[in-house]
Amino acid sequence: MKKHEQKVAIITGASRGIGEAIARRLAMEGASVALLARSDTFHLVQDIQEAGGSALGVSCDLKAPCSILSALNEVITQYGRCDILINNAGIYPRVPFENITFDMWRDVFAVNVDAPFLLCKAVLPHMKASRCGRIVNITSNALWLTLQDMSHYMASKMALIGLTRALSTELAEYGITVNSVAPGLVRTKSTEQFTTEDVFQSVAASQPLQQTISPEDIAGTVSFLVSGDAAYITGQNIVVDGGIVRY
Ligand SMILES: NC(=O)c1ccc[n+]([C@@H]2O[C@H](COP(=O)([O-])OP(=O)(O)OC[C@H]3O[C@@H](n4cnc5c(N)ncnc54)[C@H](O)[C@@H]3O)[C@@H](O)[C@H]2O)c1
């Protein structure tokens, strides 16, 4: 039997980057995966199905609460349950604090905090019904670094860690674990847009483990946290950054 067989996993921001890698990994290990994304996931769904897995592409704008609720309904209609929720989608614009407008601030919080809040609430009855559940929120190691121009992002990810810790306590009685994973700099199409090759190299050189981190490295940690092997890990923020941050 595969590691995540008979589990249904929702992954947000699954169309590319870390979310895509998590979706591929969980599907390869037997989970039925619901890919919540704004953009088209047709090819990813097709790839997973051709490899013998089960995947459902669900169109969802995480800034719109009604879109989140209808996405959840679509998943439950198709699969009848939800065992795993990966709040991966996130936006990380770089803007100096003085130039951040309230609208920009609210945009970042809408995707990075409000959407995870709404999804955690929406999946809860289904996880309670099966008396087990796994929630993983994707945060960032940036909170422990001195990065510039990311105050809205940093505040949002710290809020997500707070939510992780609070829910890990409140939901334990239902057999639900809640953890977060904090990547370091990961090479994705998005980070490639604002990161030069020199910066990728110098960040890797500053890590004790001197390789640029890939989306698959993050997916491996997520797969462990949602597995039976992590049954007694909850409320933790696991940093996957090659060893830079220790706390
Ligand atoms: N890549 C890194 O170096 C890095 C480092 C630390 C933390 N992270 C975190 O990892 C997560 C994924 O990062 P990534 O680099 O893969 O990002 P990405 O930009 O490649 O992908 C983000 C995904 O979120 C989706 N998304 C954004 N806004 C959305 C919305 N309103 N509705 C629906 N989907 C929406 C995008 O469509 C995309 O699929 C984010 O939470 C990010 O903060 C990334």
Tab-separated table of C-alpha atoms and ligand atoms in Angstrom:
chain	number	residue	atom	x	y	z
A	1	MET	CA	0.000	0.000	0.000
A	2	LYS	CA	1.321	3.454	-0.885
A	3	LYS	CA	2.073	5.970	1.889
A	4	HIS	CA	-0.943	8.251	1.346
A	5	GLU	CA	-3.361	5.815	-0.262
A	6	GLN	CA	-7.075	6.475	0.406
A	7	LYS	CA	-6.240	10.041	1.510
A	8	VAL	CA	-7.619	13.122	-0.179
A	9	ALA	CA	-5.328	16.153	-0.185
A	10	ILE	CA	-6.117	19.762	-1.041
A	11	ILE	CA	-3.121	21.799	-2.173
A	12	THR	CA	-3.441	25.531	-2.799
A	13	GLY	CA	-1.301	27.270	-5.405
A	14	ALA	CA	-0.722	23.903	-7.042
A	15	SER	CA	-0.271	25.205	-10.583
A	16	ARG	CA	3.475	25.762	-10.248
A	17	GLY	CA	6.496	25.970	-7.964
A	18	ILE	CA	6.405	24.394	-4.518
A	19	GLY	CA	2.655	23.643	-4.730
A	20	GLU	CA	3.089	21.680	-7.954
A	21	ALA	CA	5.951	19.659	-6.435
A	22	ILE	CA	3.849	18.867	-3.341
A	23	ALA	CA	0.922	17.802	-5.536
A	24	ARG	CA	3.114	15.522	-7.661
A	25	ARG	CA	4.750	13.972	-4.586
A	26	LEU	CA	1.519	13.284	-2.672
A	27	ALA	CA	-0.149	11.894	-5.815
A	28	MET	CA	2.849	9.649	-6.507
A	29	GLU	CA	2.492	8.347	-2.967
A	30	GLY	CA	-1.154	7.447	-3.443
A	31	ALA	CA	-3.190	10.493	-2.386
A	32	SER	CA	-6.020	11.829	-4.511
A	33	VAL	CA	-5.043	15.445	-4.985
A	34	ALA	CA	-7.279	18.478	-5.453
A	35	LEU	CA	-5.282	21.231	-7.113
A	36	LEU	CA	-6.668	24.627	-6.128
A	37	ALA	CA	-5.300	27.260	-8.465
A	38	ARG	CA	-6.211	30.414	-10.300
A	39	SER	CA	-4.507	29.265	-13.447
A	40	ASP	CA	-4.939	26.157	-15.537
A	41	THR	CA	-3.786	22.842	-14.050
A	42	PHE	CA	-4.920	20.737	-17.026
A	43	HIS	CA	-1.432	19.439	-17.886
A	44	LEU	CA	-0.572	18.652	-14.274
A	45	VAL	CA	-3.863	16.761	-13.826
A	46	GLN	CA	-3.146	14.880	-17.041
A	47	ASP	CA	0.432	14.006	-15.952
A	48	ILE	CA	-0.764	12.671	-12.600
A	49	GLN	CA	-3.567	10.658	-14.173
A	50	GLU	CA	-1.240	9.194	-16.822
A	51	ALA	CA	1.061	8.077	-14.010
A	52	GLY	CA	-1.886	6.195	-12.467
A	53	GLY	CA	-2.824	8.809	-9.856
A	54	SER	CA	-6.005	10.736	-9.171
A	55	ALA	CA	-6.138	14.513	-9.519
A	56	LEU	CA	-8.826	17.155	-9.756
A	57	GLY	CA	-8.139	20.687	-11.001
A	58	VAL	CA	-10.273	23.226	-9.133
A	59	SER	CA	-10.383	26.836	-10.207
A	60	CYS	CA	-10.112	29.084	-7.154
A	61	ASP	CA	-9.240	32.686	-6.406
A	62	LEU	CA	-8.010	32.632	-2.841
A	63	LYS	CA	-8.774	36.330	-2.440
A	64	ALA	CA	-12.489	35.564	-2.791
A	65	PRO	CA	-14.079	33.714	0.173
A	66	CYS	CA	-16.984	32.488	-1.982
A	67	SER	CA	-14.520	31.000	-4.477
A	68	ILE	CA	-12.803	29.119	-1.627
A	69	LEU	CA	-16.093	27.686	-0.373
A	70	SER	CA	-17.230	26.592	-3.821
A	71	ALA	CA	-13.801	24.979	-4.430
A	72	LEU	CA	-14.172	22.989	-1.211
A	73	ASN	CA	-17.678	21.898	-2.273
A	74	GLU	CA	-16.297	20.706	-5.596
A	75	VAL	CA	-13.629	18.626	-3.839
A	76	ILE	CA	-16.155	17.042	-1.465
A	77	THR	CA	-18.575	16.345	-4.315
A	78	GLN	CA	-15.826	14.591	-6.254
A	79	TYR	CA	-13.949	12.770	-3.490
A	80	GLY	CA	-16.370	12.778	-0.531
A	81	ARG	CA	-13.720	13.610	2.061
A	82	CYS	CA	-10.666	15.697	2.879
A	83	ASP	CA	-7.805	14.335	4.982
A	84	ILE	CA	-4.930	16.670	4.137
A	85	LEU	CA	-4.833	20.431	3.605
A	86	ILE	CA	-1.684	22.138	2.337
A	87	ASN	CA	-1.950	25.930	2.531
A	88	ASN	CA	0.891	26.561	0.119
A	89	ALA	CA	-0.209	29.520	-2.019
A	90	GLY	CA	1.429	32.743	-1.056
A	91	ILE	CA	2.423	36.050	-2.565
A	92	TYR	CA	5.660	37.793	-1.733
A	93	PRO	CA	5.892	41.240	-3.354
A	94	ARG	CA	8.934	43.268	-2.382
A	95	VAL	CA	7.994	46.843	-1.490
A	96	PRO	CA	9.666	49.232	0.976
A	97	PHE	CA	7.491	49.761	4.058
A	98	GLU	CA	6.945	53.453	3.251
A	99	ASN	CA	5.433	52.530	-0.132
A	100	ILE	CA	3.125	49.763	1.055
A	101	THR	CA	-0.463	50.927	0.739
A	102	PHE	CA	-3.223	49.512	2.885
A	103	ASP	CA	-4.615	47.749	-0.212
A	104	MET	CA	-1.248	46.030	-0.811
A	105	TRP	CA	-1.110	45.007	2.846
A	106	ARG	CA	-4.637	43.559	2.666
A	107	ASP	CA	-3.876	41.710	-0.585
A	108	VAL	CA	-0.942	39.915	1.015
A	109	PHE	CA	-2.988	39.042	4.091
A	110	ALA	CA	-5.930	37.881	1.945
A	111	VAL	CA	-3.850	35.201	0.211
A	112	ASN	CA	-1.306	34.365	2.934
A	113	VAL	CA	-3.521	34.405	6.045
A	114	ASP	CA	-7.244	34.817	5.326
A	115	ALA	CA	-7.370	31.990	2.768
A	116	PRO	CA	-5.651	29.472	5.099
A	117	PHE	CA	-8.049	30.562	7.882
A	118	LEU	CA	-11.084	30.006	5.651
A	119	LEU	CA	-9.812	26.678	4.331
A	120	CYS	CA	-8.977	25.365	7.805
A	121	LYS	CA	-12.545	26.182	8.863
A	122	ALA	CA	-14.032	24.656	5.721
A	123	VAL	CA	-12.157	21.325	5.970
A	124	LEU	CA	-12.667	20.965	9.721
A	125	PRO	CA	-16.063	19.162	9.665
A	126	HIS	CA	-14.648	16.643	7.178
A	127	MET	CA	-11.475	16.021	9.186
A	128	LYS	CA	-13.519	15.771	12.406
A	129	ALA	CA	-15.796	13.214	10.764
A	130	SER	CA	-12.871	10.950	9.903
A	131	ARG	CA	-11.157	11.645	13.267
A	132	CYS	CA	-7.866	12.364	11.600
A	133	GLY	CA	-6.415	15.142	9.563
A	134	ARG	CA	-3.226	16.825	8.563
A	135	ILE	CA	-2.803	20.548	7.950
A	136	VAL	CA	0.502	21.974	6.731
A	137	ASN	CA	0.987	25.701	6.203
A	138	ILE	CA	3.898	26.953	4.129
A	139	THR	CA	5.667	29.805	5.917
A	140	SER	CA	9.236	31.088	5.360
A	141	ASN	CA	12.670	31.225	6.942
A	142	ALA	CA	12.660	34.942	6.021
A	143	LEU	CA	11.172	35.696	9.446
A	144	TRP	CA	14.544	34.944	11.039
A	145	LEU	CA	16.591	36.876	8.477
A	146	THR	CA	17.165	40.579	7.916
A	147	LEU	CA	15.485	40.854	4.507
A	148	GLN	CA	14.398	44.255	3.208
A	149	ASP	CA	11.052	45.362	1.772
A	150	MET	CA	8.924	42.453	2.940
A	151	SER	CA	7.186	43.784	6.054
A	152	HIS	CA	3.682	42.799	4.851
A	153	TYR	CA	4.944	39.344	3.822
A	154	MET	CA	6.833	38.802	7.093
A	155	ALA	CA	3.840	39.896	9.172
A	156	SER	CA	1.551	37.569	7.210
A	157	LYS	CA	3.813	34.529	7.583
A	158	MET	CA	4.234	35.186	11.306
A	159	ALA	CA	0.426	35.273	11.557
A	160	LEU	CA	0.327	31.915	9.772
A	161	ILE	CA	2.768	30.446	12.297
A	162	GLY	CA	0.522	31.799	15.074
A	163	LEU	CA	-2.505	30.147	13.474
A	164	THR	CA	-0.545	26.890	13.134
A	165	ARG	CA	0.356	26.851	16.817
A	166	ALA	CA	-3.118	27.804	18.031
A	167	LEU	CA	-4.895	25.229	15.848
A	168	SER	CA	-2.451	22.471	16.777
A	169	THR	CA	-3.706	22.819	20.348
A	170	GLU	CA	-7.387	23.271	19.551
A	171	LEU	CA	-7.683	20.510	16.967
A	172	ALA	CA	-5.584	17.857	18.711
A	173	GLU	CA	-8.670	16.349	20.319
A	174	TYR	CA	-9.939	15.443	16.840
A	175	GLY	CA	-6.709	13.698	15.871
A	176	ILE	CA	-5.714	16.562	13.578
A	177	THR	CA	-2.089	17.709	13.444
A	178	VAL	CA	-1.186	21.217	12.301
A	179	ASN	CA	2.372	22.131	11.341
A	180	SER	CA	4.175	24.552	9.112
A	181	VAL	CA	7.170	24.284	6.823
A	182	ALA	CA	9.470	27.276	6.387
A	183	PRO	CA	11.505	27.099	3.186
A	184	GLY	CA	14.683	29.023	2.562
A	185	LEU	CA	15.289	30.398	-0.921
A	186	VAL	CA	13.825	27.847	-3.350
A	187	ARG	CA	14.371	27.984	-7.082
A	188	THR	CA	10.902	28.463	-8.630
A	189	LYS	CA	9.745	30.400	-11.699
A	190	SER	CA	8.622	33.168	-9.351
A	191	THR	CA	11.908	33.503	-7.446
A	192	GLU	CA	13.828	33.353	-10.729
A	193	GLN	CA	12.037	36.569	-11.732
A	194	PHE	CA	13.699	38.639	-9.003
A	195	THR	CA	16.749	36.563	-8.073
A	196	THR	CA	19.905	36.629	-10.172
A	197	GLU	CA	22.048	33.534	-10.569
A	198	ASP	CA	24.670	35.239	-8.370
A	199	VAL	CA	22.165	35.573	-5.541
A	200	PHE	CA	21.086	31.909	-5.828
A	201	GLN	CA	24.772	30.958	-5.648
A	202	SER	CA	25.598	33.230	-2.717
A	203	VAL	CA	22.566	32.090	-0.688
A	204	ALA	CA	23.521	28.457	-1.333
A	205	ALA	CA	27.102	29.227	-0.274
A	206	SER	CA	25.816	30.753	2.983
A	207	GLN	CA	23.965	27.524	3.851
A	208	PRO	CA	25.782	24.753	5.735
A	209	LEU	CA	24.261	22.427	3.100
A	210	GLN	CA	25.433	24.330	0.050
A	211	GLN	CA	22.890	23.419	-2.636
A	212	THR	CA	20.096	25.573	-3.992
A	213	ILE	CA	16.880	24.180	-2.538
A	214	SER	CA	14.373	22.732	-4.999
A	215	PRO	CA	10.566	22.550	-4.723
A	216	GLU	CA	10.957	18.753	-4.416
A	217	ASP	CA	13.010	19.219	-1.227
A	218	ILE	CA	10.069	21.024	0.363
A	219	ALA	CA	7.612	18.425	-0.959
A	220	GLY	CA	9.562	15.657	0.775
A	221	THR	CA	9.226	17.333	4.175
A	222	VAL	CA	5.518	17.973	3.608
A	223	SER	CA	5.000	14.333	2.634
A	224	PHE	CA	6.599	13.238	5.907
A	225	LEU	CA	4.489	15.635	7.994
A	226	VAL	CA	1.227	14.362	6.508
A	227	SER	CA	2.224	10.714	6.930
A	228	GLY	CA	1.548	8.346	9.814
A	229	ASP	CA	5.226	8.636	10.781
A	230	ALA	CA	4.569	12.226	11.929
A	231	ALA	CA	1.508	11.355	14.029
A	232	TYR	CA	2.957	12.983	17.160
A	233	ILE	CA	4.431	16.082	15.547
A	234	THR	CA	2.128	19.071	15.867
A	235	GLY	CA	2.429	22.828	16.332
A	236	GLN	CA	5.916	22.836	14.807
A	237	ASN	CA	7.491	25.083	12.222
A	238	ILE	CA	10.021	22.942	10.329
A	239	VAL	CA	12.694	25.051	8.652
A	240	VAL	CA	13.969	23.616	5.364
A	241	ASP	CA	16.728	26.020	4.385
A	242	GLY	CA	19.968	24.060	4.265
A	243	GLY	CA	20.741	24.869	7.875
A	244	ILE	CA	20.811	28.695	8.043
A	245	VAL	CA	18.149	29.283	10.689
A	246	ARG	CA	18.248	27.502	14.046
A	247	TYR	CA	15.898	28.249	16.922
B	1	LIG	N1	10.159	30.057	-3.422
B	1	LIG	C1	10.758	30.446	-2.310
B	1	LIG	O1	11.978	30.761	-2.287
B	1	LIG	C2	9.993	30.507	-1.027
B	1	LIG	C3	10.695	30.729	0.165
B	1	LIG	C4	9.994	30.770	1.362
B	1	LIG	C5	8.617	30.589	1.364
B	1	LIG	N2	7.952	30.361	0.179
B	1	LIG	C6	6.502	30.165	0.222
B	1	LIG	O2	6.173	29.007	-0.495
B	1	LIG	C7	4.900	29.158	-1.108
B	1	LIG	C8	4.997	28.843	-2.595
B	1	LIG	O3	6.014	29.639	-3.166
B	1	LIG	P1	6.416	29.509	-4.713
B	1	LIG	O4	7.743	30.125	-4.865
B	1	LIG	O5	6.165	28.131	-5.185
B	1	LIG	O6	5.346	30.507	-5.346
B	1	LIG	P2	4.815	30.648	-6.833
B	1	LIG	O7	4.606	32.086	-7.070
B	1	LIG	O8	5.662	29.869	-7.778
B	1	LIG	O9	3.426	29.914	-6.699
B	1	LIG	C9	2.441	30.441	-5.851
B	1	LIG	C10	1.139	29.803	-6.206
B	1	LIG	O10	0.116	30.476	-5.480
B	1	LIG	C11	-0.904	30.788	-6.389
B	1	LIG	N3	-1.660	31.971	-5.979
B	1	LIG	C12	-1.209	33.206	-5.683
B	1	LIG	N4	-2.248	34.022	-5.457
B	1	LIG	C13	-3.373	33.259	-5.596
B	1	LIG	C14	-4.760	33.532	-5.502
B	1	LIG	N5	-5.247	34.757	-5.232
B	1	LIG	N6	-5.619	32.513	-5.715
B	1	LIG	C15	-5.176	31.283	-6.027
B	1	LIG	N7	-3.880	30.959	-6.138
B	1	LIG	C16	-2.995	31.961	-5.930
B	1	LIG	C17	-0.192	31.050	-7.709
B	1	LIG	O11	-1.086	30.968	-8.791
B	1	LIG	C18	0.823	29.927	-7.682
B	1	LIG	O12	0.262	28.719	-8.129
B	1	LIG	C19	4.455	30.575	-0.795
B	1	LIG	O13	3.598	30.563	0.320
B	1	LIG	C20	5.743	31.296	-0.448
B	1	LIG	O14	5.540	32.376	0.413
B	1	LIG	C21	8.620	30.327	-1.014
